[in-house]
Amino acid sequence: MAPTSTILDESLAPEGERKIEWVASHAHSLTAFARRRLSDGSLRGRRIAIAVHLEAKTAYLAWLFREAGAEVAVTGSNPFSTQDDVCAALVRRGLTVHAIHGADAQTFDAHLHKTLDFGPDLIVDDGAELVTRLHESRRDLLAAVRGASEETTSGVLRLKAMEREGALEIPVIAANDARCKHLFDNRYGTGQSTLTAILAATNLLLAGKTVVVAGYGWVGQGLALYFRGFGARVIVVEVDPFRGLEAASVGFDVQTMADAAPAGDIFITGTGSIGILRREHFEVMKDGALLANSGNFAHEIDVAALSQIAVEEREARRNVTEYVLADGRRIHLIAQGALVNIAASDGHPVEIMDMSFSVQALSVHHLANHAQEMKPGVHRLPADIDEAIARTRLELLGMHLESARPEQEAYVRSWR
Ligand SMILES: NC(=O)c1ccc[n+]([C@@H]2O[C@H](COP(=O)([O-])OP(=O)(O)OC[C@H]3O[C@@H](n4cnc5c(N)ncnc54)[C@H](O)[C@@H]3O)[C@@H](O)[C@H]2O)c1
């Protein structure tokens, strides 16, 4: 093992290698962009630190940076999504890795710091884990960092809060805000992978069940769509009147959590906020209610409160914790309230991450070439790059776009 890495067991590498190869054989857009753009020499000698859910798709992205000539250090953005065999394979391929599945909070923090110790000049972040630490406790490393790209909604919110306070000192591309990211990854990726994770964890039927989806943003829309597709009745809980109305307009019931709590069989949070499922909700839920989170880290479900009111706690199945309440009712929490689609499954489908990581790869490439012209703050990926990813994906699907005729373009631009 490279002396600088911290992983569980390097002998797990063959299985991790198979997983990475599977991704490589399906991530056609990312491979195409690596050949067309990353290979132009602008990543040669760069030091890239990555803190993203550490499974095979992330590993493939890290590997393409390495193939483009960069030195790469990788850690996970949540210890429950880290796959030890994938970490082992990356170390065998010569990358620096600090990540172990299921690490406690202190060890996870240490892994993030070790990844910063690597001394990056470019960062790929998820949830702003590296960028916030860089600005708070690792300011010694800040001057060397040209820029970062951020994977998810919650991270972008944190970065925008830093920007508002004048605390963000580097340019960050909000990869999440690219249309090729949130329109597909947050919606269809989370929809499919959350559904498959819950099915794998429980082996239960969805048809005829009542599923309560908290939040009807991109993530919530995907959840509601996929669970309805499997025959569930969906109740949406929202705070935003437009999003609530959108949910109502496609036939979902919109209720408060207080009303939905006694009605639901399965509860899934996807708001990006905290304390969505709380003690007063657990107290009125049906026996056997299932809880899962697909939104903000591990804070959407108040797991501490659930644990407090439980008289007994046991592992009912792999990835399912059963809490027995004083009156005998049982509540089942999947993946300890961490992101269910990643902690209890392999995360988004490969083709979804093919697009999201094309956004990340081209964001890093853009930063490598243009960071010096970008002010500190949160930036969007240039629209032409976003569009190039969508066009490439459509081409790979064998689909073709119509081109507007010159007279049509002139017509829509004119006012007479
Ligand atoms: N599981 C995954 O793989 C995955 C993928 C992408 C995003 N995410 C995370 O999912 C979360 C949501 O992302 P998004 O892109 O859908 O964001 P979004 O901003 O589009 O949607 C969030 C929705 O939640 C609603 N909301 C906020 N507080 C609420 C409350 N107290 N009760 C009910 N609804 C509330 C908002 O009004 C909004 O409509 C973020 O934390 C994001 O980081 C997870």
Tab-separated table of C-alpha atoms and ligand atoms in Angstrom:
chain	number	residue	atom	x	y	z
A	1	MET	CA	0.000	0.000	0.000
A	2	ALA	CA	1.206	3.530	-0.741
A	3	PRO	CA	2.487	4.719	2.655
A	4	THR	CA	0.313	7.818	2.470
A	5	SER	CA	-3.027	5.989	2.233
A	6	THR	CA	-5.456	4.966	4.986
A	7	ILE	CA	-7.745	2.159	3.861
A	8	LEU	CA	-9.146	-1.046	5.351
A	9	ASP	CA	-7.432	-3.786	3.360
A	10	GLU	CA	-5.547	-3.648	0.070
A	11	SER	CA	-6.249	-7.323	-0.642
A	12	LEU	CA	-9.855	-6.344	-1.446
A	13	ALA	CA	-8.580	-4.684	-4.648
A	14	PRO	CA	-9.700	-7.348	-7.226
A	15	GLU	CA	-13.415	-6.882	-6.432
A	16	GLY	CA	-12.998	-3.081	-6.452
A	17	GLU	CA	-11.194	-3.366	-9.771
A	18	ARG	CA	-14.134	-5.303	-11.303
A	19	LYS	CA	-16.527	-2.588	-10.096
A	20	ILE	CA	-14.428	0.205	-11.637
A	21	GLU	CA	-14.123	-1.686	-14.927
A	22	TRP	CA	-17.912	-2.127	-15.055
A	23	VAL	CA	-18.355	1.626	-14.644
A	24	ALA	CA	-15.686	2.350	-17.258
A	25	SER	CA	-17.516	0.164	-19.753
A	26	HIS	CA	-20.785	2.104	-19.269
A	27	ALA	CA	-19.649	5.699	-18.651
A	28	HIS	CA	-19.424	6.609	-22.329
A	29	SER	CA	-19.780	10.413	-22.094
A	30	LEU	CA	-17.172	10.732	-19.362
A	31	THR	CA	-14.759	8.555	-21.324
A	32	ALA	CA	-15.403	10.618	-24.450
A	33	PHE	CA	-14.743	13.916	-22.608
A	34	ALA	CA	-11.613	12.476	-21.014
A	35	ARG	CA	-10.319	11.655	-24.513
A	36	ARG	CA	-11.471	14.889	-26.130
A	37	ARG	CA	-10.716	17.479	-23.436
A	38	LEU	CA	-8.930	16.200	-20.303
A	39	SER	CA	-6.072	14.884	-22.419
A	40	ASP	CA	-5.022	18.385	-23.604
A	41	GLY	CA	-2.310	18.624	-20.911
A	42	SER	CA	-4.016	21.205	-18.701
A	43	LEU	CA	-4.353	18.714	-15.811
A	44	ARG	CA	-0.766	17.504	-16.036
A	45	GLY	CA	0.996	18.018	-12.694
A	46	ARG	CA	-2.145	19.359	-10.984
A	47	ARG	CA	-2.947	18.086	-7.496
A	48	ILE	CA	-6.632	17.192	-7.253
A	49	ALA	CA	-8.356	16.301	-3.960
A	50	ILE	CA	-11.733	14.583	-4.216
A	51	ALA	CA	-14.274	14.134	-1.408
A	52	VAL	CA	-17.251	12.426	-3.019
A	53	HIS	CA	-19.137	9.206	-2.106
A	54	LEU	CA	-16.339	6.764	-2.605
A	55	GLU	CA	-17.658	4.009	-4.801
A	56	ALA	CA	-16.754	2.855	-8.283
A	57	LYS	CA	-18.139	5.804	-10.271
A	58	THR	CA	-16.145	8.295	-8.203
A	59	ALA	CA	-13.130	6.012	-8.511
A	60	TYR	CA	-13.419	6.103	-12.304
A	61	LEU	CA	-13.537	9.925	-12.283
A	62	ALA	CA	-10.452	9.999	-10.035
A	63	TRP	CA	-8.720	7.563	-12.365
A	64	LEU	CA	-9.431	9.692	-15.461
A	65	PHE	CA	-7.856	12.702	-13.699
A	66	ARG	CA	-4.850	10.539	-12.960
A	67	GLU	CA	-4.675	9.373	-16.586
A	68	ALA	CA	-4.763	13.036	-17.618
A	69	GLY	CA	-1.550	13.527	-15.649
A	70	ALA	CA	-2.809	14.824	-12.283
A	71	GLU	CA	-1.814	13.588	-8.828
A	72	VAL	CA	-5.023	12.578	-7.084
A	73	ALA	CA	-6.042	12.079	-3.441
A	74	VAL	CA	-9.496	10.723	-2.684
A	75	THR	CA	-11.743	10.431	0.337
A	76	GLY	CA	-15.463	9.786	0.804
A	77	SER	CA	-18.121	12.371	1.612
A	78	ASN	CA	-19.936	9.953	3.913
A	79	PRO	CA	-18.268	6.976	5.618
A	80	PHE	CA	-21.348	4.789	5.062
A	81	SER	CA	-21.097	5.106	1.291
A	82	THR	CA	-17.381	4.300	1.168
A	83	GLN	CA	-16.652	0.924	-0.424
A	84	ASP	CA	-13.460	-0.580	0.940
A	85	ASP	CA	-12.790	-2.749	-2.123
A	86	VAL	CA	-12.945	0.309	-4.395
A	87	CYS	CA	-10.535	2.166	-2.076
A	88	ALA	CA	-8.160	-0.799	-2.291
A	89	ALA	CA	-8.300	-0.822	-6.099
A	90	LEU	CA	-7.509	2.898	-6.266
A	91	VAL	CA	-4.514	2.462	-3.979
A	92	ARG	CA	-3.283	-0.396	-6.210
A	93	ARG	CA	-3.598	1.993	-9.161
A	94	GLY	CA	-1.320	4.439	-7.324
A	95	LEU	CA	-3.786	7.008	-5.990
A	96	THR	CA	-3.785	8.304	-2.427
A	97	VAL	CA	-6.909	7.270	-0.505
A	98	HIS	CA	-8.043	8.060	3.032
A	99	ALA	CA	-11.383	6.379	3.631
A	100	ILE	CA	-12.807	3.406	5.514
A	101	HIS	CA	-16.414	2.242	5.394
A	102	GLY	CA	-18.383	3.025	8.556
A	103	ALA	CA	-15.666	5.218	10.115
A	104	ASP	CA	-16.928	7.200	13.126
A	105	ALA	CA	-17.322	10.969	12.904
A	106	GLN	CA	-13.870	11.701	14.326
A	107	THR	CA	-12.099	9.296	11.951
A	108	PHE	CA	-14.102	10.631	9.000
A	109	ASP	CA	-12.968	14.145	9.906
A	110	ALA	CA	-9.368	12.933	10.149
A	111	HIS	CA	-9.653	11.407	6.654
A	112	LEU	CA	-10.844	14.726	5.234
A	113	HIS	CA	-7.915	16.512	6.867
A	114	LYS	CA	-5.435	13.941	5.559
A	115	THR	CA	-6.835	14.512	2.080
A	116	LEU	CA	-6.182	18.232	2.516
A	117	ASP	CA	-2.651	17.456	3.813
A	118	PHE	CA	-1.995	16.226	0.266
A	119	GLY	CA	-1.867	19.933	-0.680
A	120	PRO	CA	-4.399	20.190	-3.523
A	121	ASP	CA	-4.637	22.984	-6.047
A	122	LEU	CA	-8.035	21.786	-7.294
A	123	ILE	CA	-10.869	20.252	-5.259
A	124	VAL	CA	-13.917	18.177	-6.164
A	125	ASP	CA	-16.222	18.438	-3.179
A	126	ASP	CA	-19.575	17.064	-2.019
A	127	GLY	CA	-21.407	18.908	0.733
A	128	ALA	CA	-18.514	21.448	0.907
A	129	GLU	CA	-16.691	19.119	3.305
A	130	LEU	CA	-13.202	20.023	2.092
A	131	VAL	CA	-13.857	23.656	1.222
A	132	THR	CA	-15.332	24.551	4.632
A	133	ARG	CA	-12.432	22.878	6.466
A	134	LEU	CA	-9.971	24.622	4.158
A	135	HIS	CA	-11.413	28.030	5.128
A	136	GLU	CA	-11.821	27.287	8.840
A	137	SER	CA	-8.929	25.211	10.085
A	138	ARG	CA	-6.584	24.683	7.100
A	139	ARG	CA	-6.038	28.246	5.969
A	140	ASP	CA	-2.332	27.460	5.545
A	141	LEU	CA	-3.317	25.487	2.405
A	142	LEU	CA	-5.766	28.035	0.990
A	143	ALA	CA	-3.345	30.103	-1.108
A	144	ALA	CA	-2.366	27.064	-3.209
A	145	VAL	CA	-5.966	26.188	-4.107
A	146	ARG	CA	-7.032	27.568	-7.504
A	147	GLY	CA	-10.651	26.508	-7.219
A	148	ALA	CA	-13.180	23.793	-6.482
A	149	SER	CA	-16.310	22.246	-7.893
A	150	GLU	CA	-19.274	21.242	-5.745
A	151	GLU	CA	-21.455	18.212	-6.342
A	152	THR	CA	-24.691	18.723	-4.441
A	153	THR	CA	-27.504	21.122	-3.468
A	154	SER	CA	-26.639	21.169	0.240
A	155	GLY	CA	-22.995	21.972	-0.523
A	156	VAL	CA	-23.970	24.799	-2.877
A	157	LEU	CA	-26.218	26.251	-0.145
A	158	ARG	CA	-23.313	26.217	2.323
A	159	LEU	CA	-20.983	27.830	-0.222
A	160	LYS	CA	-23.530	30.543	-1.045
A	161	ALA	CA	-23.835	31.262	2.691
A	162	MET	CA	-20.029	31.608	2.831
A	163	GLU	CA	-20.120	33.871	-0.228
A	164	ARG	CA	-22.806	36.108	1.362
A	165	GLU	CA	-20.622	36.543	4.432
A	166	GLY	CA	-17.572	37.330	2.274
A	167	ALA	CA	-15.933	34.181	3.662
A	168	LEU	CA	-15.422	32.275	0.396
A	169	GLU	CA	-11.919	33.001	-0.887
A	170	ILE	CA	-11.736	30.751	-3.963
A	171	PRO	CA	-13.877	30.321	-7.092
A	172	VAL	CA	-16.183	27.323	-6.869
A	173	ILE	CA	-18.202	25.922	-9.749
A	174	ALA	CA	-21.604	24.733	-8.569
A	175	ALA	CA	-21.611	21.524	-10.609
A	176	ASN	CA	-24.990	20.807	-9.024
A	177	ASP	CA	-26.490	23.847	-10.764
A	178	ALA	CA	-25.517	22.650	-14.240
A	179	ARG	CA	-28.645	21.460	-16.025
A	180	CYS	CA	-26.923	18.198	-16.943
A	181	LYS	CA	-26.553	17.548	-13.205
A	182	HIS	CA	-29.635	18.405	-11.166
A	183	LEU	CA	-32.262	17.757	-13.854
A	184	PHE	CA	-31.132	14.141	-14.149
A	185	ASP	CA	-29.031	13.140	-11.127
A	186	ASN	CA	-31.146	14.723	-8.372
A	187	ARG	CA	-34.418	13.713	-10.013
A	188	TYR	CA	-34.143	10.439	-11.940
A	189	GLY	CA	-30.926	9.191	-10.320
A	190	THR	CA	-32.193	9.656	-6.782
A	191	GLY	CA	-35.648	8.357	-7.741
A	192	GLN	CA	-34.372	5.062	-9.137
A	193	SER	CA	-31.555	4.473	-6.654
A	194	THR	CA	-33.649	5.298	-3.581
A	195	LEU	CA	-36.339	2.924	-4.729
A	196	THR	CA	-33.904	0.096	-5.398
A	197	ALA	CA	-32.087	0.733	-2.088
A	198	ILE	CA	-35.309	0.529	-0.077
A	199	LEU	CA	-36.410	-2.615	-1.921
A	200	ALA	CA	-33.013	-4.270	-1.382
A	201	ALA	CA	-32.941	-3.316	2.310
A	202	THR	CA	-36.489	-4.488	3.078
A	203	ASN	CA	-37.598	-7.020	0.424
A	204	LEU	CA	-41.118	-5.552	0.847
A	205	LEU	CA	-43.830	-4.687	-1.673
A	206	LEU	CA	-44.540	-1.097	-2.713
A	207	ALA	CA	-47.844	-1.575	-4.506
A	208	GLY	CA	-50.710	-0.290	-2.393
A	209	LYS	CA	-48.456	1.289	0.250
A	210	THR	CA	-48.615	4.942	1.267
A	211	VAL	CA	-45.288	6.652	0.715
A	212	VAL	CA	-44.712	10.075	2.271
A	213	VAL	CA	-42.144	12.163	0.381
A	214	ALA	CA	-40.836	15.224	2.238
A	215	GLY	CA	-39.681	17.937	-0.177
A	216	TYR	CA	-40.845	18.199	-3.792
A	217	GLY	CA	-37.690	19.721	-5.268
A	218	TRP	CA	-35.658	17.847	-7.872
A	219	VAL	CA	-35.058	14.940	-5.498
A	220	GLY	CA	-38.631	14.772	-4.207
A	221	GLN	CA	-40.053	14.865	-7.746
A	222	GLY	CA	-37.960	11.838	-8.703
A	223	LEU	CA	-38.933	9.975	-5.536
A	224	ALA	CA	-42.650	10.640	-6.015
A	225	LEU	CA	-42.489	9.648	-9.700
A	226	TYR	CA	-40.682	6.338	-9.158
A	227	PHE	CA	-42.650	5.224	-6.083
A	228	ARG	CA	-45.936	5.967	-7.834
A	229	GLY	CA	-44.613	3.964	-10.776
A	230	PHE	CA	-44.392	0.946	-8.467
A	231	GLY	CA	-47.993	1.312	-7.361
A	232	ALA	CA	-47.612	3.346	-4.169
A	233	ARG	CA	-49.966	6.138	-3.136
A	234	VAL	CA	-47.789	9.235	-2.642
A	235	ILE	CA	-48.292	12.038	-0.118
A	236	VAL	CA	-46.007	15.066	-0.548
A	237	VAL	CA	-44.991	17.308	2.357
A	238	GLU	CA	-43.765	20.760	1.227
A	239	VAL	CA	-43.253	24.284	2.598
A	240	ASP	CA	-43.082	26.029	-0.796
A	241	PRO	CA	-46.509	26.869	-2.284
A	242	PHE	CA	-45.371	26.521	-5.921
A	243	ARG	CA	-43.757	23.167	-5.357
A	244	GLY	CA	-46.778	22.032	-3.330
A	245	LEU	CA	-49.023	23.112	-6.188
A	246	GLU	CA	-46.821	21.322	-8.723
A	247	ALA	CA	-47.174	18.122	-6.677
A	248	ALA	CA	-50.950	18.577	-6.463
A	249	SER	CA	-51.092	19.241	-10.229
A	250	VAL	CA	-49.673	15.826	-11.066
A	251	GLY	CA	-52.068	14.113	-8.706
A	252	PHE	CA	-50.124	13.761	-5.448
A	253	ASP	CA	-51.784	14.470	-2.123
A	254	VAL	CA	-50.149	17.435	-0.313
A	255	GLN	CA	-50.330	17.328	3.472
A	256	THR	CA	-48.521	18.495	6.593
A	257	MET	CA	-46.175	15.981	8.218
A	258	ALA	CA	-48.444	15.991	11.280
A	259	ASP	CA	-51.319	14.687	9.108
A	260	ALA	CA	-49.154	12.363	7.014
A	261	ALA	CA	-47.332	10.765	9.973
A	262	PRO	CA	-50.145	8.410	11.056
A	263	ALA	CA	-51.042	7.599	7.407
A	264	GLY	CA	-47.684	6.648	5.926
A	265	ASP	CA	-46.131	3.205	5.525
A	266	ILE	CA	-42.831	4.551	4.170
A	267	PHE	CA	-41.342	8.017	4.801
A	268	ILE	CA	-38.552	9.430	2.653
A	269	THR	CA	-36.963	12.803	3.290
A	270	GLY	CA	-35.414	14.871	0.495
A	271	THR	CA	-35.561	18.496	1.625
A	272	GLY	CA	-31.941	19.470	2.368
A	273	SER	CA	-33.162	20.752	5.738
A	274	ILE	CA	-33.012	19.311	9.245
A	275	GLY	CA	-35.434	17.681	11.682
A	276	ILE	CA	-38.104	16.825	9.096
A	277	LEU	CA	-39.137	13.631	10.940
A	278	ARG	CA	-39.227	14.298	14.672
A	279	ARG	CA	-40.397	12.778	17.950
A	280	GLU	CA	-44.018	13.967	17.590
A	281	HIS	CA	-44.177	12.178	14.224
A	282	PHE	CA	-42.622	8.913	15.477
A	283	GLU	CA	-45.139	8.895	18.310
A	284	VAL	CA	-48.122	8.624	15.942
A	285	MET	CA	-46.667	6.413	13.196
A	286	LYS	CA	-48.079	2.989	12.330
A	287	ASP	CA	-46.465	-0.177	13.612
A	288	GLY	CA	-43.797	-1.162	11.076
A	289	ALA	CA	-43.361	2.313	9.536
A	290	LEU	CA	-40.184	2.540	7.449
A	291	LEU	CA	-38.003	5.661	7.461
A	292	ALA	CA	-35.315	6.612	4.957
A	293	ASN	CA	-33.427	9.756	4.030
A	294	SER	CA	-32.336	10.755	0.544
A	295	GLY	CA	-31.677	14.430	1.219
A	296	ASN	CA	-29.346	16.217	3.556
A	297	PHE	CA	-26.544	14.065	5.019
A	298	ALA	CA	-27.956	12.404	8.157
A	299	HIS	CA	-29.909	15.284	9.689
A	300	GLU	CA	-33.365	15.079	8.125
A	301	ILE	CA	-34.503	12.337	10.488
A	302	ASP	CA	-34.021	13.022	14.196
A	303	VAL	CA	-32.417	9.654	14.911
A	304	ALA	CA	-31.344	10.709	18.424
A	305	ALA	CA	-34.986	11.409	19.367
A	306	LEU	CA	-36.071	8.061	17.909
A	307	SER	CA	-33.408	6.313	19.926
A	308	GLN	CA	-34.483	8.201	23.059
A	309	ILE	CA	-38.122	7.098	22.911
A	310	ALA	CA	-37.253	3.497	21.981
A	311	VAL	CA	-37.156	0.830	24.697
A	312	GLU	CA	-35.260	-1.550	22.457
A	313	GLU	CA	-33.076	-1.204	19.389
A	314	ARG	CA	-31.812	-4.049	17.174
A	315	GLU	CA	-30.668	-4.813	13.640
A	316	ALA	CA	-33.757	-6.300	11.959
A	317	ARG	CA	-32.006	-6.889	8.629
A	318	ARG	CA	-28.810	-5.681	7.071
A	319	ASN	CA	-29.187	-1.878	6.822
A	320	VAL	CA	-32.449	-1.846	8.815
A	321	THR	CA	-32.530	-0.836	12.487
A	322	GLU	CA	-35.690	-1.658	14.411
A	323	TYR	CA	-36.761	0.693	17.212
A	324	VAL	CA	-39.372	-0.764	19.567
A	325	LEU	CA	-41.447	1.907	21.321
A	326	ALA	CA	-42.946	1.571	24.823
A	327	ASP	CA	-46.381	0.570	23.437
A	328	GLY	CA	-44.804	-2.187	21.303
A	329	ARG	CA	-44.939	-0.359	17.947
A	330	ARG	CA	-41.868	-0.860	15.788
A	331	ILE	CA	-40.273	1.766	13.589
A	332	HIS	CA	-37.689	0.725	11.018
A	333	LEU	CA	-34.895	3.079	10.067
A	334	ILE	CA	-32.927	2.296	6.923
A	335	ALA	CA	-29.168	2.966	6.753
A	336	GLN	CA	-29.219	4.888	10.050
A	337	GLY	CA	-30.733	7.931	8.353
A	338	ALA	CA	-27.700	8.436	6.079
A	339	LEU	CA	-28.327	8.886	2.329
A	340	VAL	CA	-30.208	5.659	1.684
A	341	ASN	CA	-29.471	5.339	-2.016
A	342	ILE	CA	-25.759	5.498	-1.371
A	343	ALA	CA	-25.428	3.872	2.059
A	344	ALA	CA	-27.743	0.920	1.313
A	345	SER	CA	-27.029	0.572	-2.386
A	346	ASP	CA	-24.541	1.538	-5.085
A	347	GLY	CA	-25.879	5.076	-5.503
A	348	HIS	CA	-27.078	6.567	-8.752
A	349	PRO	CA	-27.150	4.475	-11.920
A	350	VAL	CA	-23.896	4.585	-13.889
A	351	GLU	CA	-25.382	6.532	-16.815
A	352	ILE	CA	-26.620	9.247	-14.431
A	353	MET	CA	-23.201	9.668	-12.842
A	354	ASP	CA	-21.706	9.555	-16.320
A	355	MET	CA	-23.434	12.918	-16.858
A	356	SER	CA	-22.829	14.311	-13.355
A	357	PHE	CA	-19.159	13.418	-13.467
A	358	SER	CA	-18.828	14.776	-17.004
A	359	VAL	CA	-19.965	18.047	-15.392
A	360	GLN	CA	-17.375	17.599	-12.620
A	361	ALA	CA	-14.572	16.628	-15.014
A	362	LEU	CA	-15.236	19.616	-17.271
A	363	SER	CA	-15.615	21.940	-14.247
A	364	VAL	CA	-12.163	20.899	-13.042
A	365	HIS	CA	-10.792	21.277	-16.572
A	366	HIS	CA	-12.357	24.754	-16.799
A	367	LEU	CA	-10.865	25.742	-13.416
A	368	ALA	CA	-7.454	24.443	-14.436
A	369	ASN	CA	-7.544	26.762	-17.460
A	370	HIS	CA	-9.541	29.768	-16.226
A	371	ALA	CA	-9.484	29.932	-12.396
A	372	GLN	CA	-7.132	32.919	-12.526
A	373	GLU	CA	-9.831	34.933	-14.371
A	374	MET	CA	-12.597	33.908	-11.932
A	375	LYS	CA	-13.403	35.892	-8.803
A	376	PRO	CA	-13.811	34.122	-5.451
A	377	GLY	CA	-17.443	33.024	-5.172
A	378	VAL	CA	-19.936	30.505	-6.539
A	379	HIS	CA	-19.962	30.205	-10.346
A	380	ARG	CA	-22.039	28.327	-12.867
A	381	LEU	CA	-20.498	25.945	-15.366
A	382	PRO	CA	-20.436	27.865	-18.688
A	383	ALA	CA	-23.650	27.079	-20.584
A	384	ASP	CA	-21.820	25.887	-23.731
A	385	ILE	CA	-20.052	23.166	-21.705
A	386	ASP	CA	-23.330	22.101	-20.072
A	387	GLU	CA	-24.923	21.934	-23.516
A	388	ALA	CA	-22.034	19.925	-24.962
A	389	ILE	CA	-22.619	17.255	-22.300
A	390	ALA	CA	-26.344	17.040	-23.102
A	391	ARG	CA	-25.621	16.805	-26.841
A	392	THR	CA	-23.016	14.087	-26.314
A	393	ARG	CA	-25.381	12.042	-24.151
A	394	LEU	CA	-28.180	12.342	-26.724
A	395	GLU	CA	-25.780	11.253	-29.485
A	396	LEU	CA	-24.758	8.253	-27.392
A	397	LEU	CA	-28.441	7.368	-27.034
A	398	GLY	CA	-28.670	7.408	-30.830
A	399	MET	CA	-31.091	10.346	-30.765
A	400	HIS	CA	-30.958	13.398	-32.965
A	401	LEU	CA	-31.975	17.008	-32.412
A	402	GLU	CA	-33.728	19.146	-34.952
A	403	SER	CA	-31.863	22.334	-35.990
A	404	ALA	CA	-33.824	25.567	-36.134
A	405	ARG	CA	-33.929	27.025	-39.667
A	406	PRO	CA	-32.484	30.552	-40.122
A	407	GLU	CA	-35.978	32.029	-40.747
A	408	GLN	CA	-37.235	30.373	-37.542
A	409	GLU	CA	-34.360	31.839	-35.530
A	410	ALA	CA	-35.022	35.274	-37.060
A	411	TYR	CA	-38.766	34.954	-36.306
A	412	VAL	CA	-38.319	34.173	-32.585
A	413	ARG	CA	-35.817	37.039	-32.245
A	414	SER	CA	-37.996	39.667	-33.921
A	415	TRP	CA	-40.830	41.650	-32.332
A	416	ARG	CA	-42.700	42.847	-35.463
B	1	LIG	N1	-29.544	11.141	-2.314
B	1	LIG	C1	-28.863	11.673	-3.311
B	1	LIG	O1	-28.150	10.990	-4.032
B	1	LIG	C2	-29.001	13.129	-3.579
B	1	LIG	C3	-28.831	13.613	-4.904
B	1	LIG	C4	-28.995	14.975	-5.138
B	1	LIG	C5	-29.304	15.834	-4.082
B	1	LIG	N2	-29.410	15.330	-2.807
B	1	LIG	C6	-29.754	16.177	-1.656
B	1	LIG	O2	-31.187	16.221	-1.568
B	1	LIG	C7	-31.602	17.438	-0.970
B	1	LIG	C8	-32.649	18.112	-1.867
B	1	LIG	O3	-32.060	18.435	-3.119
B	1	LIG	P1	-32.933	19.079	-4.293
B	1	LIG	O4	-32.002	19.232	-5.448
B	1	LIG	O5	-34.218	18.361	-4.460
B	1	LIG	O6	-33.209	20.529	-3.640
B	1	LIG	P2	-34.409	21.511	-3.968
B	1	LIG	O7	-34.018	22.801	-3.356
B	1	LIG	O8	-34.750	21.442	-5.415
B	1	LIG	O9	-35.649	20.877	-3.157
B	1	LIG	C9	-35.802	20.863	-1.792
B	1	LIG	C10	-37.294	21.022	-1.494
B	1	LIG	O10	-37.522	20.782	-0.102
B	1	LIG	C11	-38.492	21.716	0.332
B	1	LIG	N3	-38.378	21.897	1.786
B	1	LIG	C12	-37.474	22.635	2.479
B	1	LIG	N4	-37.703	22.562	3.799
B	1	LIG	C13	-38.782	21.769	3.952
B	1	LIG	C14	-39.510	21.313	5.082
B	1	LIG	N5	-39.189	21.714	6.313
B	1	LIG	N6	-40.546	20.473	4.873
B	1	LIG	C15	-40.902	20.101	3.618
B	1	LIG	N7	-40.253	20.506	2.512
B	1	LIG	C16	-39.206	21.332	2.664
B	1	LIG	C17	-38.162	22.983	-0.451
B	1	LIG	O11	-39.275	23.881	-0.476
B	1	LIG	C18	-37.810	22.429	-1.814
B	1	LIG	O12	-38.937	22.343	-2.675
B	1	LIG	C19	-30.318	18.256	-0.795
B	1	LIG	O13	-29.850	18.067	0.512
B	1	LIG	C20	-29.353	17.618	-1.759
B	1	LIG	O14	-28.012	17.822	-1.392
B	1	LIG	C21	-29.307	14.004	-2.553
